[in-house]
XYZ file of C-alpha atoms in Angstrom:
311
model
C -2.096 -34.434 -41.848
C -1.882 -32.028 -38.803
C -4.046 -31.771 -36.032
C -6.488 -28.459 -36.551
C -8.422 -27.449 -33.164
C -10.241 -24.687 -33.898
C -12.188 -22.123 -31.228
C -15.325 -20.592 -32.330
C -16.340 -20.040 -28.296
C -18.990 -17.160 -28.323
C -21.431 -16.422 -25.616
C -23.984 -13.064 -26.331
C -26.782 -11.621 -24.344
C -28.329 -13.907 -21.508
C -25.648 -16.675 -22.270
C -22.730 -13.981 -21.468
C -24.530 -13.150 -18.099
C -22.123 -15.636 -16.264
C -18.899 -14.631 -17.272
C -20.247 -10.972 -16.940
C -21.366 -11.536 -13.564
C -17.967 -12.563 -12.264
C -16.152 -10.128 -14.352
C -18.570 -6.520 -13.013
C -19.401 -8.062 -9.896
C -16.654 -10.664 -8.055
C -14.744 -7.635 -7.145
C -14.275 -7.386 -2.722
C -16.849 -4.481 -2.936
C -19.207 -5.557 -4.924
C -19.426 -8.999 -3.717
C -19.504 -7.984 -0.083
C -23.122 -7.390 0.054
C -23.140 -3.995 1.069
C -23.952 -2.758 -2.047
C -27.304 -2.032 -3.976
C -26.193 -3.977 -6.932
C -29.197 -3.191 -10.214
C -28.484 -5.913 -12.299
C -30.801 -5.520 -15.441
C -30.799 -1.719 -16.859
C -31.330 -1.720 -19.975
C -30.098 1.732 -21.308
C -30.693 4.152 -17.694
C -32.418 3.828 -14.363
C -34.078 6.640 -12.715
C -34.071 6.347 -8.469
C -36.625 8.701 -6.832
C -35.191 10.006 -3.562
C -38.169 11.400 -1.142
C -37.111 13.330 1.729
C -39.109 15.799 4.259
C -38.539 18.358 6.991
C -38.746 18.312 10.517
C -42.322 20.348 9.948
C -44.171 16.916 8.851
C -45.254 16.060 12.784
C -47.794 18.500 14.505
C -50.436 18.128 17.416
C -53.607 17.397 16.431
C -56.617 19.688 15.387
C -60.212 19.682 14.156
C -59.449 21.175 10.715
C -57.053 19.569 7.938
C -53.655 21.958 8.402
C -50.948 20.908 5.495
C -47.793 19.975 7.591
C -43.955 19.562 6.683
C -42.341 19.762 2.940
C -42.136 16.457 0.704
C -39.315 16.966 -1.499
C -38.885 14.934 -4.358
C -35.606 14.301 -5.960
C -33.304 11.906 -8.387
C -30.255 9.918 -9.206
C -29.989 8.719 -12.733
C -28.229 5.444 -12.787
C -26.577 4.862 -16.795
C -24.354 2.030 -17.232
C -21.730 2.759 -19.635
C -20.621 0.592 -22.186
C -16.652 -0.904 -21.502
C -14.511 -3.688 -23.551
C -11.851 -5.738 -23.969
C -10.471 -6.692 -27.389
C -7.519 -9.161 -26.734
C -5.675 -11.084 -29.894
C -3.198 -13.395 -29.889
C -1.387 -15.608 -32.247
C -1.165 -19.452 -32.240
C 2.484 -19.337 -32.938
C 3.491 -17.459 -30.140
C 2.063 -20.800 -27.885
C 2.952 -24.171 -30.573
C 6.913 -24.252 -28.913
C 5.844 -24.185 -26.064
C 3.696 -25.975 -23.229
C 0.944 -26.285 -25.447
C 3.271 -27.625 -28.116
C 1.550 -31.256 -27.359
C -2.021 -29.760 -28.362
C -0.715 -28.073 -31.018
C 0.817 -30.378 -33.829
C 1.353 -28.623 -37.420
C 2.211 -24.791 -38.578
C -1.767 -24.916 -39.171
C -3.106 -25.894 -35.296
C -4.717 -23.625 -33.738
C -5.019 -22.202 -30.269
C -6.424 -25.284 -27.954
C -9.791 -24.403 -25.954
C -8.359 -25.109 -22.952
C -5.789 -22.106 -23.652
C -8.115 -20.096 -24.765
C -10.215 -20.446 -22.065
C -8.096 -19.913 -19.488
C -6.924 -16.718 -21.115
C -10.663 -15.496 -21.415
C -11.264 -16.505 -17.111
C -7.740 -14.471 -17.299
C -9.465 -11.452 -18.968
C -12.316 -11.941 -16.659
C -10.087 -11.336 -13.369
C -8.618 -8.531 -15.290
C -11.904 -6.698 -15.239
C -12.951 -7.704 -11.929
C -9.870 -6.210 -10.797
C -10.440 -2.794 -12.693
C -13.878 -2.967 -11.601
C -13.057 -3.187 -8.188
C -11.343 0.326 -8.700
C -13.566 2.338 -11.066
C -16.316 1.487 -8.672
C -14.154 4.000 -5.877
C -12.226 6.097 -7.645
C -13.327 6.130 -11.545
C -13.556 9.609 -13.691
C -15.592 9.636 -16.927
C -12.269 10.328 -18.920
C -11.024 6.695 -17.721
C -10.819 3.499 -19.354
C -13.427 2.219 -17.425
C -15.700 6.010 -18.009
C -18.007 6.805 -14.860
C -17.216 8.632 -11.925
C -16.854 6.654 -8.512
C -18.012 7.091 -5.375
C -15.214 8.838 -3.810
C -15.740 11.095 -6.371
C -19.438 11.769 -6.180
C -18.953 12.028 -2.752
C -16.205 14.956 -3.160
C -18.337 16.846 -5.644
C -21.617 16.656 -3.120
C -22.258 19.317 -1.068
C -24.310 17.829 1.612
C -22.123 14.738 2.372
C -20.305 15.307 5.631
C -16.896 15.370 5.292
C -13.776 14.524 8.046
C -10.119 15.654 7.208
C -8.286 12.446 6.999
C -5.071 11.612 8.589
C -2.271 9.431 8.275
C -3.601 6.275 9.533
C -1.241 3.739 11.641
C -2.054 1.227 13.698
C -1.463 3.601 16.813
C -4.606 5.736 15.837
C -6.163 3.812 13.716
C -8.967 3.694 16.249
C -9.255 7.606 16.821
C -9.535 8.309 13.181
C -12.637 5.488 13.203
C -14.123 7.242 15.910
C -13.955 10.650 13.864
C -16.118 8.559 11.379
C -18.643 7.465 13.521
C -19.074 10.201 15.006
C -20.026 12.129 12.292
C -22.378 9.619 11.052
C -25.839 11.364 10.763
C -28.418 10.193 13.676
C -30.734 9.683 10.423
C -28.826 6.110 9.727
C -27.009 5.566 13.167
C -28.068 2.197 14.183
C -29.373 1.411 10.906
C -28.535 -2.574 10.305
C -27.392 -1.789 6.992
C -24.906 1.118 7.607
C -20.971 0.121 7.101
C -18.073 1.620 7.006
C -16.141 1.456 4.370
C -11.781 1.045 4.455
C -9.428 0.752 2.175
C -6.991 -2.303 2.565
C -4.166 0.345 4.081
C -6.199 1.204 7.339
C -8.028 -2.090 7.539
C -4.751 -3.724 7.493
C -3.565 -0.992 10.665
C -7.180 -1.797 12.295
C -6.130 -5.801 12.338
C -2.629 -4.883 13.581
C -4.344 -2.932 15.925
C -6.436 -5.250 17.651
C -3.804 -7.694 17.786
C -2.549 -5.487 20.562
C 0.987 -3.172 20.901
C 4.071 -4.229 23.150
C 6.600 -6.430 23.025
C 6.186 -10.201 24.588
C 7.988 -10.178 27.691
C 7.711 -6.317 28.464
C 5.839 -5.097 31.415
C 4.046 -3.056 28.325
C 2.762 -5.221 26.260
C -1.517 -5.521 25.213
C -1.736 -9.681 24.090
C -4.739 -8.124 21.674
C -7.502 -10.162 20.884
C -7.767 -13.294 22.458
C -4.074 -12.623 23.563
C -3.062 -13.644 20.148
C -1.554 -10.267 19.889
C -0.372 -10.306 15.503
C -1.521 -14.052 15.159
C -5.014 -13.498 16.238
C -6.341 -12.508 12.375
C -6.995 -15.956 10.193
C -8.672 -13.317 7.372
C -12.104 -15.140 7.907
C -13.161 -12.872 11.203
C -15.284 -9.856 10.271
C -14.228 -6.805 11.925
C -16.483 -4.422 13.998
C -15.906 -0.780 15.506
C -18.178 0.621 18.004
C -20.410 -1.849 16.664
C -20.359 -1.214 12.789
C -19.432 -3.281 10.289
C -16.435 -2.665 8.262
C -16.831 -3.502 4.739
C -12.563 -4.126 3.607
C -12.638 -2.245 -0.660
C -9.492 -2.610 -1.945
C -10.366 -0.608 -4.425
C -10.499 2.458 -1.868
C -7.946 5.120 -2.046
C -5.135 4.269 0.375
C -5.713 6.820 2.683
C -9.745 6.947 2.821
C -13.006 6.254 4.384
C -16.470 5.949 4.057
C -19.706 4.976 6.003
C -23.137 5.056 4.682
C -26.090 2.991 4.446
C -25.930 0.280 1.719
C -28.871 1.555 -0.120
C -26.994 4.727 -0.852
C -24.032 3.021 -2.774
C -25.830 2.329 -5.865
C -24.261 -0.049 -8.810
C -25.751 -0.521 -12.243
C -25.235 -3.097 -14.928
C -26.980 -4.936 -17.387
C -25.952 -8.537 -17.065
C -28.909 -9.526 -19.746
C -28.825 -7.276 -22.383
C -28.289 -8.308 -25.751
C -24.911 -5.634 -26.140
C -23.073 -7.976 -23.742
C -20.459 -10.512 -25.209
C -17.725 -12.826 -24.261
C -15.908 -14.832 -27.527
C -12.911 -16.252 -28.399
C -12.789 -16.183 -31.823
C -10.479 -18.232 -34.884
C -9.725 -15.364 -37.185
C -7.921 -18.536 -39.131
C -11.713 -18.765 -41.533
C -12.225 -14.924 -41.740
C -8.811 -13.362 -42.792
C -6.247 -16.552 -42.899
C -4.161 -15.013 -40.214
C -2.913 -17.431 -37.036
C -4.611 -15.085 -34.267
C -7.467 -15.757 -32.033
C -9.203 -12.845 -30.623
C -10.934 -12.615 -27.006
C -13.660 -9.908 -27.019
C -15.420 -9.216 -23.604
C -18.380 -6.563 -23.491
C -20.253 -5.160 -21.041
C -22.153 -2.065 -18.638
C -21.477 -0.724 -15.678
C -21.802 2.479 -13.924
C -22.753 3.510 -10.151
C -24.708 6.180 -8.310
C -24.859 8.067 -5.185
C -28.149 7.942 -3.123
C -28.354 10.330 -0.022
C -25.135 12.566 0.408
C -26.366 14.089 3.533
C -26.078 10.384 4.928
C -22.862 10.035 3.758
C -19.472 10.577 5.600
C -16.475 10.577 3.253
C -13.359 10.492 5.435
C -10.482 11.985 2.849
């Protein structure tokens, strides 16, 4: 009589929460820290944003004299609902190098296999995550609009014509950033700027200093290292600032803000979330196993007037 192994792997609701966290929130970005990550929305958040005008100081009188203008305003934060429905059949895998786990025309996929494939799936969305979080639309697979393009539509984020970035003037185009970052958040401990891996990747040739070895020219870079100087474990500072590397960036672009004004929102304990690998083998007879992942996400953008997109 053959072997049967049979996968009936399914995790819903709190119990999903740690293959959801690593599939919405491993990505670089999100798992840099410089992010306001809201992990438990449970259908929308609403973010009050309070700001006033340079009226709200005045010198001191006898009688009570109203001062400045409090406005009150709002971000709505609404995760939206993504998937991934994955099937597979057993006999695509029982010739090959699972063929030892899988002994009969009746086995079924081994767990091992199948979890593998479902860590696989959870890359997959990490990946996509990492993305959607920049440059998402609503029409997309992954349906919210990210911040590259909330910060487009805005009207009070400062904006700096990008561009093209090499490592020759890589640090002239980070100065443009800087110095358009709003005196509101300069100095703030919390403000970062924001690369994509194209122009940190000409920042790190950069400070590993131009010439060539032996030439009355040449800069030895950091540490005179010149190109060997950059183990990817240093962070990487300009005029102080942090930069934050987001692969997910458009090649070409920029950002600095404050973290509190990069806004993320999930729901990693709601009862909608899921993450199963399931023997179809009971239900309908067939030889497939399916891998269903479910999940929220969406993001927000706080402040645009303490935003500078560089695009």
């Amino acid at each position: 009589m053959a072997t049967t192994n049979t996968i009936n792997s399914s995790f819903s609701g709190k119990a999903a929460q740690g293959y959801l966290t690593a599939a919405l929130l491993s990505g670089k970005t999100l798992d840099s820290g410089a992010v306001d990550i809201r992990d438990n929305i449970q259908y929308k958040e609403v973010i009050r944003k309070f700001a006033s005008d340079a009226n709200l100081i005045k010198p001191g009188s006898c009688d009570f004299a109203a001062t400045g203008t409090l406005t009150t305003s709002e971000v709505v934060l609404e995760p939206k609902e993504i998937q991934v429905n994955l099937q597979v059949c057993a006999s695509s895998y029982r010739s090959s190098w699972e063929s030892l786990q899988m002994k009969g025309i009746n086995s079924k996929l081994p767990g091992s296999l199948g979890e593998f494939m479902l860590e696989h799936v959870v890359a997959k969305v990490a990946d996509g995550m990492e993305t959607a979080v920049w440059q998402g639309t609503t029409g997309g697979d992954i349906p919210f609009d990210g911040w590259e393009v909330l910060a487009a539509a805005d009207g009070t984020v400062v904006d700096v014509a990008k561009s093209a970035v090499t490592a020759s003037n890589v640090t002239t185009e980070l100065g443009k950033v800087v110095d358009a970052i709003p005196t509101t958040i300069y100095g703030n401990p919390e403000l970062y700027i924001y690369v994509s891996t194209a122009i940190y990747q000409a920042y790190v040739r950069a400070l590993g200093g131009f010439g060539a070895a032996g030439t009355s020219n040449v800069t030895g870079g950091i540490d005179d290292k010149q190109n060997t100087w950059f183990r990817n474990q240093q962070e990487l500072y300009f005029d102080g600032i942090k930069l934050i590397h987001c692969p997910g960036m458009t090649a070409t672009d920029m950002m600095a803000t404050t973290k509190e004004n990069l806004i993320f929102g999930t729901s990693l304990f709601s009862d909608i979330n899921s993450a199963s690998i399931i023997d179809m083998g009971p239900i309908d007879g067939s030889q497939n196993s399916r891998i269903v992942l479910r999940g929220s996400a969406s993001v927000a953008l706080g402040f645009g007037s303490e935003v500078v997109l560089y695009s």
